[in-house]
Amino acid sequence: MNMDVSLILSNILNPPVLFFFLGMTAIFVKSDLEVPPPIPKLFSLYLLFAIGFKGGVELAKSGVNQEVLLTLAAAILMACAVPVYTFFILKLQLDPYNAAAIAATYGSISAVTFITASSFLEQLNVNFDGYMVAALALMESPAIIVGLILVNLSTSEEESDREFSWPEVLQEAFLNGAVFLLVGSLLVGVLTGERGWQVLSPFTQDMFYGVLTFFLLDMGLVAAKRIKDLKKIGVFLISFAILTPILNAGIGLLIARLIDMPEGDALLFSVLCASASYIAVPAAMRLTVPEANPSLYISTALAVTFPFNIIVGIPLYQYGINLLWS
Amino acid sequence: MHPVKRIEIISDSVELGKIVEALEKIGVTSYSIIHNVSSKGIKGTVFDDSAVTMLDNVYVIAFCSPDKAKPVVEEIRPILNKFGGSCWISEVMEIRSVRCIASM
């Protein structure tokens, strides 16, 4: 128990997490603090670019070996499995459209949670492999496809006037801006390797934590505003948004142990399994499952799961690793 | 001065492509688009976290000759019915005859 508290404290006393609290506090005390809309969008693109590029450089260094392939296979497996079982849990209370949209949200990942977990590992001096970014990139999209298949299987043609257009679905899943930039930066990193890293280092390395910290300040503002929506969401979805990350992280950790992932990679993998998307998936779901209510899938991911993961989840999953790997 | 129709549409940015395509199909080829619009809809939702969720609202304003108003409604209505959003058409006066009246 002591271990758990020290991990939580070590996570909280991290500038990005503290600025997240600062953003939330600004809303709760009704401060007029706001970040002009285009800036967080630019920063989110910067974070995707920087993390993708760094991952590509690391992947170029490590090469593609059996360990990398096993990790990537586990990532794809979880990205496909999570929306399936969460869909059936959600169907207990929700219609198929909302169940599928929320399941897809939880099957996909949050890059910012991943980056916060990387920063937590650096604070603990635990190493992790750069190719985990490739796992992140691979886990962005499959959940969108699985979610759409689930909604089509569970609704009859009379219920929906949906024209199931695969080109449109695939376009949204694999070519939406966030995924495209992340994968593209990863490829540029692989192609340019260490030389490219040296050239871009002042931009991708030195500025990184400053941008992350400022972005999390805005995320705090956004999450606190979305907390108002929790009244509409109800106890079932709030419980789901807290218990599902723990379940997904637990399954992720067991898989990581089974394929003998190093501890740092295991934490990042469990965080990927536990996190929920609020960038790529909402836009795809809005277009492909318009029957679902965005305030349900965005608010659960942003106002409950995201804060839970960056405050309690990351140290909790690290505690699980300490138990399983000792 | 000549009477023309003013079309105003507010929707999620993900639907913008479909809306623009519908306008173009009718021949309403001049329009302005404002991104990052905060609004409160009938569902009571205020979209002010658009930069994070990539679901910013857009505001589309276009002017057309009166005879194009009905076809525009026929094209836009199914999109709004499916995805949500609002559309208003009103009568206004065009001071200089540039595009709308030229097409009459």
Coordinates of C-alpha atoms in Angstrom, one line a residue:
Chain A
M1 CA 0.0 0.0 0.0
N2 CA 2.9 2.4 0.9
M3 CA 4.4 1.6 -2.4
D4 CA 1.2 2.6 -4.2
V5 CA 1.0 6.0 -2.4
S6 CA 4.6 6.8 -3.2
L7 CA 4.0 6.0 -6.8
I8 CA 0.9 8.1 -7.0
L9 CA 2.8 11.0 -5.3
S10 CA 5.7 10.6 -7.7
N11 CA 3.3 10.8 -10.6
I12 CA 1.3 13.8 -9.3
L13 CA 4.5 15.8 -8.5
N14 CA 5.3 16.0 -12.2
P15 CA 4.9 19.4 -14.0
P16 CA 2.5 18.1 -16.7
V17 CA 0.2 16.5 -14.2
L18 CA 0.3 19.5 -11.9
F19 CA -0.6 21.7 -14.8
F20 CA -3.5 19.4 -15.6
F21 CA -4.7 20.1 -12.1
L22 CA -4.2 23.8 -12.6
G23 CA -6.4 23.7 -15.7
M24 CA -9.1 21.9 -13.8
T25 CA -8.8 24.2 -10.8
A26 CA -9.2 27.2 -13.2
I27 CA -12.7 26.0 -14.2
F28 CA -13.7 25.0 -10.7
V29 CA -12.9 28.5 -9.3
K30 CA -14.4 30.1 -12.4
S31 CA -11.2 31.8 -13.5
D32 CA -11.4 33.3 -17.0
L33 CA -8.3 31.4 -18.1
E34 CA -8.7 30.0 -21.7
V35 CA -6.4 28.8 -24.4
P36 CA -7.4 30.1 -27.9
P37 CA -8.8 27.1 -29.9
P38 CA -6.1 26.7 -32.7
I39 CA -3.3 26.5 -30.1
P40 CA -4.2 23.2 -28.5
K41 CA -4.9 21.7 -31.9
L42 CA -1.4 22.8 -33.0
F43 CA 0.1 21.3 -29.8
S44 CA -1.7 18.0 -30.2
L45 CA -0.3 17.8 -33.7
Y46 CA 3.1 18.7 -32.4
L47 CA 2.9 15.9 -29.8
L48 CA 1.8 13.3 -32.4
F49 CA 4.6 14.5 -34.7
A50 CA 7.3 14.4 -32.0
I51 CA 6.3 11.1 -30.4
G52 CA 6.0 9.5 -33.9
F53 CA 9.3 10.8 -35.0
K54 CA 11.1 9.7 -31.9
G55 CA 9.5 6.2 -32.1
G56 CA 10.6 5.9 -35.7
V57 CA 14.2 6.8 -34.8
E58 CA 14.2 4.2 -32.0
L59 CA 12.7 1.6 -34.3
A60 CA 15.5 2.3 -36.8
K61 CA 18.0 1.7 -34.0
S62 CA 16.5 -1.5 -32.7
G63 CA 15.4 -3.0 -36.0
V64 CA 12.4 -5.3 -36.3
N65 CA 13.1 -8.5 -34.3
Q66 CA 10.9 -11.1 -32.7
E67 CA 10.3 -9.1 -29.5
V68 CA 9.1 -6.1 -31.6
L69 CA 6.8 -8.3 -33.7
L70 CA 5.3 -10.0 -30.6
T71 CA 4.6 -6.6 -29.0
L72 CA 3.0 -5.3 -32.2
A73 CA 0.9 -8.4 -32.5
A74 CA -0.3 -8.1 -28.9
A75 CA -1.1 -4.4 -29.6
I76 CA -3.3 -5.3 -32.5
L77 CA -4.9 -8.2 -30.6
M78 CA -5.9 -5.9 -27.7
A79 CA -7.1 -3.1 -30.1
C80 CA -9.5 -5.6 -31.7
A81 CA -10.5 -7.5 -28.6
V82 CA -11.3 -4.6 -26.2
P83 CA -14.1 -3.1 -28.3
V84 CA -15.7 -6.5 -28.7
Y85 CA -16.0 -7.4 -25.0
T86 CA -16.7 -3.8 -23.9
F87 CA -19.5 -3.6 -26.5
F88 CA -21.3 -6.5 -24.8
I89 CA -20.9 -4.9 -21.3
L90 CA -22.2 -1.6 -22.6
K91 CA -25.2 -3.3 -24.4
L92 CA -26.5 -4.2 -21.0
Q93 CA -27.6 -0.5 -20.6
L94 CA -27.2 1.2 -23.9
D95 CA -28.5 1.0 -27.5
P96 CA -26.1 -0.6 -30.0
Y97 CA -25.1 2.7 -31.5
N98 CA -23.9 4.3 -28.3
A99 CA -22.5 0.9 -27.1
A100 CA -20.4 0.6 -30.3
A101 CA -19.2 4.2 -30.3
I102 CA -18.1 4.0 -26.7
A103 CA -16.5 0.5 -27.2
A104 CA -14.5 1.9 -30.2
T105 CA -13.4 4.8 -28.0
Y106 CA -12.1 2.4 -25.4
G107 CA -10.5 0.1 -28.0
S108 CA -8.5 2.9 -29.3
I109 CA -5.8 4.8 -27.4
S110 CA -4.8 8.2 -25.9
A111 CA -1.4 9.4 -27.1
V112 CA -1.3 12.0 -24.3
T113 CA -1.8 9.4 -21.6
F114 CA 1.0 7.3 -23.3
I115 CA 3.3 10.4 -23.3
T116 CA 2.5 11.1 -19.6
A117 CA 3.3 7.5 -18.8
S118 CA 6.7 7.8 -20.6
S119 CA 7.4 10.9 -18.5
F120 CA 6.5 8.9 -15.4
L121 CA 8.9 6.1 -16.4
E122 CA 11.7 8.7 -17.0
Q123 CA 11.1 10.1 -13.5
L124 CA 11.5 6.5 -12.1
N125 CA 14.6 5.9 -14.3
V126 CA 12.9 2.9 -15.9
N127 CA 13.9 2.3 -19.5
F128 CA 11.4 1.7 -22.3
D129 CA 11.8 0.9 -26.0
G130 CA 11.0 3.5 -28.6
Y131 CA 9.2 1.0 -30.8
M132 CA 6.3 1.2 -28.3
V133 CA 5.2 4.2 -30.4
A134 CA 4.7 1.8 -33.3
A135 CA 2.3 -0.1 -31.0
L136 CA 0.5 3.2 -30.2
A137 CA 0.1 3.9 -33.9
L138 CA -1.2 0.4 -34.7
M139 CA -3.8 0.7 -31.9
E140 CA -5.4 3.9 -33.1
S141 CA -7.5 2.6 -35.9
P142 CA -8.6 -1.1 -35.6
A143 CA -11.2 -0.2 -32.9
I144 CA -13.0 2.1 -35.4
I145 CA -13.4 -0.8 -37.8
V146 CA -14.4 -3.2 -35.1
G147 CA -16.9 -0.7 -33.7
L148 CA -18.5 -0.3 -37.1
I149 CA -18.8 -4.0 -37.7
L150 CA -20.4 -4.4 -34.3
V151 CA -23.0 -1.7 -35.0
N152 CA -23.8 -3.2 -38.3
L153 CA -24.1 -6.7 -37.0
S154 CA -26.4 -5.7 -34.1
T155 CA -28.8 -3.4 -36.0
S156 CA -31.2 -4.5 -38.6
E157 CA -31.5 -2.8 -41.9
E158 CA -35.0 -1.4 -41.0
E159 CA -33.5 0.3 -37.9
S160 CA -30.9 2.1 -39.9
D161 CA -30.6 3.8 -43.2
R162 CA -26.9 3.3 -43.0
E163 CA -25.0 3.0 -46.3
F164 CA -22.0 1.0 -45.1
S165 CA -19.3 2.5 -47.3
W166 CA -16.0 0.7 -46.7
P167 CA -13.9 3.4 -48.5
E168 CA -15.4 6.1 -46.2
V169 CA -14.9 3.9 -43.1
L170 CA -11.3 3.0 -44.0
Q171 CA -10.5 6.7 -44.9
E172 CA -11.7 7.8 -41.5
A173 CA -9.9 4.9 -39.7
F174 CA -6.5 5.1 -41.3
L175 CA -6.2 8.5 -43.0
N176 CA -7.7 10.8 -40.4
G177 CA -5.3 13.6 -39.6
A178 CA -4.1 12.3 -36.2
V179 CA -3.3 8.8 -37.4
F180 CA -1.8 10.0 -40.7
L181 CA 0.6 12.3 -38.9
L182 CA 1.6 9.8 -36.3
V183 CA 2.3 7.0 -38.8
G184 CA 3.9 9.4 -41.2
S185 CA 6.3 10.8 -38.5
L186 CA 7.1 7.3 -37.5
L187 CA 8.1 6.4 -41.1
V188 CA 10.2 9.7 -41.4
G189 CA 11.9 8.7 -38.2
V190 CA 12.7 5.2 -39.5
L191 CA 14.0 6.7 -42.8
T192 CA 16.2 9.4 -41.3
G193 CA 17.3 7.6 -38.1
E194 CA 19.9 9.2 -35.8
R195 CA 21.0 11.8 -38.3
G196 CA 17.4 13.1 -38.6
W197 CA 17.1 13.1 -34.8
Q198 CA 20.2 15.3 -34.4
V199 CA 18.8 17.8 -36.9
L200 CA 15.4 18.1 -35.3
S201 CA 16.5 17.6 -31.7
P202 CA 15.9 21.3 -30.5
F203 CA 12.3 21.1 -31.8
T204 CA 11.4 17.5 -31.0
Q205 CA 13.4 17.0 -27.8
D206 CA 14.0 20.3 -26.0
M207 CA 10.6 21.7 -26.5
F208 CA 8.7 18.5 -25.9
Y209 CA 7.9 18.6 -22.2
G210 CA 7.1 22.3 -22.3
V211 CA 4.5 21.7 -25.0
L212 CA 3.2 18.6 -23.2
T213 CA 2.8 20.6 -20.0
F214 CA 1.0 23.4 -21.7
F215 CA -1.2 21.0 -23.6
L216 CA -2.2 19.2 -20.3
L217 CA -3.1 22.6 -18.9
D218 CA -5.7 22.9 -21.7
M219 CA -6.7 19.3 -21.2
G220 CA -7.4 20.1 -17.6
L221 CA -9.7 23.0 -18.7
V222 CA -11.5 20.7 -21.2
A223 CA -11.9 17.8 -18.7
A224 CA -13.3 20.0 -16.0
K225 CA -15.8 21.5 -18.4
R226 CA -16.9 18.0 -19.5
I227 CA -17.4 17.0 -15.8
K228 CA -20.7 18.9 -16.0
D229 CA -21.9 16.2 -18.5
L230 CA -21.3 13.5 -16.0
K231 CA -24.7 14.2 -14.5
K232 CA -26.3 13.1 -17.8
I233 CA -24.0 10.1 -18.1
G234 CA -25.1 8.3 -15.0
V235 CA -23.5 5.8 -12.6
F236 CA -23.3 3.0 -15.0
L237 CA -21.1 4.8 -17.5
I238 CA -19.0 6.5 -14.8
S239 CA -18.3 3.1 -13.2
F240 CA -17.6 1.7 -16.7
A241 CA -15.1 4.5 -17.4
I242 CA -13.1 3.7 -14.2
L243 CA -13.4 -0.1 -14.1
T244 CA -12.8 -0.8 -17.8
P245 CA -9.3 0.8 -17.8
I246 CA -8.3 -1.3 -14.8
L247 CA -9.6 -4.5 -16.5
N248 CA -8.0 -3.6 -19.8
A249 CA -4.7 -2.8 -18.1
G250 CA -4.8 -6.0 -16.1
I251 CA -5.3 -8.1 -19.3
G252 CA -2.6 -6.0 -21.0
L253 CA -0.2 -6.7 -18.1
L254 CA -0.9 -10.5 -18.2
I255 CA -0.2 -10.5 -22.0
A256 CA 3.0 -8.4 -21.4
R257 CA 4.2 -10.9 -18.7
L258 CA 3.4 -13.9 -21.0
I259 CA 5.5 -12.5 -23.9
D260 CA 8.2 -11.3 -21.4
M261 CA 8.1 -7.6 -22.2
P262 CA 10.5 -5.5 -20.2
E263 CA 8.9 -3.6 -17.3
G264 CA 9.0 -0.1 -19.0
D265 CA 7.4 -1.5 -22.1
A266 CA 4.8 -3.4 -20.1
L267 CA 3.7 -0.2 -18.4
L268 CA 3.3 1.6 -21.7
F269 CA 1.4 -1.3 -23.1
S270 CA -0.9 -1.5 -20.2
V271 CA -1.5 2.3 -20.4
L272 CA -2.3 1.9 -24.1
C273 CA -4.8 -0.9 -23.3
A274 CA -6.4 1.2 -20.5
S275 CA -6.7 4.5 -22.3
A276 CA -9.5 5.8 -24.5
S277 CA -9.4 8.0 -27.5
Y278 CA -10.7 11.5 -27.7
I279 CA -8.9 12.7 -30.8
A280 CA -9.1 10.2 -33.7
V281 CA -12.2 8.1 -32.7
P282 CA -14.7 10.9 -31.9
A283 CA -14.4 12.4 -35.4
A284 CA -14.6 9.0 -37.1
M285 CA -17.6 7.9 -34.9
R286 CA -19.4 11.2 -35.5
L287 CA -19.3 10.6 -39.3
T288 CA -19.8 6.8 -39.3
V289 CA -22.2 6.3 -36.4
P290 CA -24.1 9.6 -36.3
E291 CA -26.9 7.9 -34.2
A292 CA -24.5 7.8 -31.2
N293 CA -24.4 10.7 -28.8
P294 CA -20.9 12.3 -28.8
S295 CA -21.3 13.7 -25.3
L296 CA -21.4 10.1 -24.0
Y297 CA -18.3 8.8 -25.7
I298 CA -16.3 12.1 -25.4
S299 CA -17.2 12.8 -21.8
T300 CA -16.5 9.3 -20.5
A301 CA -13.1 9.3 -22.2
L302 CA -12.1 12.9 -21.3
A303 CA -13.8 13.6 -18.0
V304 CA -13.4 10.2 -16.3
T305 CA -10.9 7.8 -17.9
F306 CA -8.2 10.3 -18.9
P307 CA -7.9 12.0 -15.5
F308 CA -8.2 8.6 -13.8
N309 CA -5.3 7.2 -15.9
I310 CA -3.0 10.1 -15.5
I311 CA -3.6 10.5 -11.7
V312 CA -4.2 7.0 -10.4
G313 CA -4.1 4.6 -13.3
I314 CA -0.4 5.0 -14.3
P315 CA 1.0 4.4 -10.8
L316 CA -1.6 1.6 -10.2
Y317 CA -0.4 -0.3 -13.3
Q318 CA 3.2 0.3 -12.3
Y319 CA 2.3 -1.2 -8.9
G320 CA 0.9 -4.2 -10.7
I321 CA 4.1 -4.5 -12.7
N322 CA 6.2 -4.4 -9.5
L323 CA 4.1 -7.3 -8.1
L324 CA 4.1 -9.4 -11.3
W325 CA 7.7 -8.8 -12.4
S326 CA 9.3 -9.2 -8.9
Chain B
M1 CA -30.4 46.1 -55.1
H2 CA -31.7 42.6 -55.8
P3 CA -33.4 40.0 -53.6
V4 CA -31.2 36.9 -52.9
K5 CA -31.4 34.0 -50.5
R6 CA -28.9 33.7 -47.6
I7 CA -28.1 30.2 -46.5
E8 CA -26.6 29.7 -43.0
I9 CA -25.5 26.3 -41.8
I10 CA -23.9 25.3 -38.5
S11 CA -22.6 21.7 -38.3
D12 CA -19.8 19.5 -37.0
S13 CA -16.7 20.0 -39.2
V14 CA -16.7 16.3 -40.1
E15 CA -19.8 16.9 -42.1
L16 CA -18.4 19.9 -44.0
G17 CA -17.3 17.9 -47.0
K18 CA -20.8 16.6 -47.5
I19 CA -22.4 20.0 -47.1
V20 CA -20.1 21.7 -49.5
E21 CA -20.6 18.9 -52.0
A22 CA -24.4 19.4 -51.8
L23 CA -24.1 23.2 -52.3
E24 CA -21.7 22.7 -55.3
K25 CA -24.1 20.2 -56.8
I26 CA -26.9 22.8 -56.9
G27 CA -24.5 25.4 -58.3
V28 CA -24.0 27.4 -55.1
T29 CA -20.3 27.7 -55.7
S30 CA -19.5 30.8 -53.6
Y31 CA -19.6 30.4 -49.8
S32 CA -17.6 31.3 -46.7
I33 CA -16.7 28.9 -43.9
I34 CA -15.8 29.8 -40.4
H35 CA -14.1 27.1 -38.3
N36 CA -13.9 26.7 -34.5
V37 CA -17.4 28.0 -33.9
S38 CA -18.7 27.4 -30.3
S39 CA -22.4 26.9 -30.1
K40 CA -25.2 25.5 -28.0
G41 CA -27.6 23.3 -29.8
I42 CA -31.0 21.9 -28.9
K43 CA -29.3 19.0 -27.1
G44 CA -27.7 21.7 -24.9
T45 CA -24.2 20.8 -25.8
V46 CA -21.5 23.5 -26.0
F47 CA -18.7 22.4 -28.2
D48 CA -15.8 24.4 -26.8
D49 CA -13.2 21.7 -26.6
S50 CA -13.0 21.3 -30.3
A51 CA -9.3 21.6 -30.5
V52 CA -8.9 18.4 -28.5
T53 CA -11.7 16.3 -29.8
M54 CA -11.3 17.4 -33.5
L55 CA -15.1 18.0 -33.5
D56 CA -15.1 21.7 -34.0
N57 CA -18.3 23.3 -35.3
V58 CA -18.2 25.1 -38.6
Y59 CA -20.4 27.9 -39.9
V60 CA -21.1 28.0 -43.6
I61 CA -22.7 31.1 -45.2
A62 CA -23.7 31.2 -48.9
F63 CA -25.9 33.4 -51.1
C64 CA -27.8 32.2 -54.0
S65 CA -30.6 33.2 -56.4
P66 CA -34.1 32.5 -55.0
D67 CA -34.8 29.6 -57.4
K68 CA -31.9 27.6 -56.0
A69 CA -33.2 27.7 -52.4
K70 CA -35.6 24.7 -52.8
P71 CA -33.0 22.4 -54.4
V72 CA -30.5 23.4 -51.7
V73 CA -33.0 22.4 -49.0
E74 CA -33.6 19.1 -50.7
E75 CA -29.9 18.3 -50.8
I76 CA -29.0 19.6 -47.3
R77 CA -32.0 18.2 -45.4
P78 CA -31.0 14.5 -45.5
I79 CA -27.5 15.4 -44.3
L80 CA -28.8 17.4 -41.4
N81 CA -31.4 14.7 -40.6
K82 CA -28.6 12.1 -40.4
F83 CA -25.8 14.0 -38.8
G84 CA -27.5 16.9 -37.0
G85 CA -26.8 20.6 -37.5
S86 CA -28.9 23.6 -38.3
C87 CA -29.7 25.4 -41.5
W88 CA -31.5 28.7 -42.0
I89 CA -32.5 30.4 -45.3
S90 CA -33.6 34.0 -45.3
E91 CA -34.3 36.7 -47.8
V92 CA -31.7 39.5 -48.1
M93 CA -30.9 42.2 -50.5
E94 CA -27.7 42.1 -52.6
I95 CA -26.3 45.6 -53.1
R96 CA -24.1 44.8 -56.1
S97 CA -24.9 42.2 -58.7
V98 CA -21.9 40.0 -58.8
R99 CA -22.6 36.3 -58.8
C100 CA -26.0 35.5 -57.5
I101 CA -28.0 37.7 -59.9
A102 CA -25.7 37.0 -62.7
S103 CA -26.9 33.4 -62.6
M104 CA -30.6 34.4 -62.8

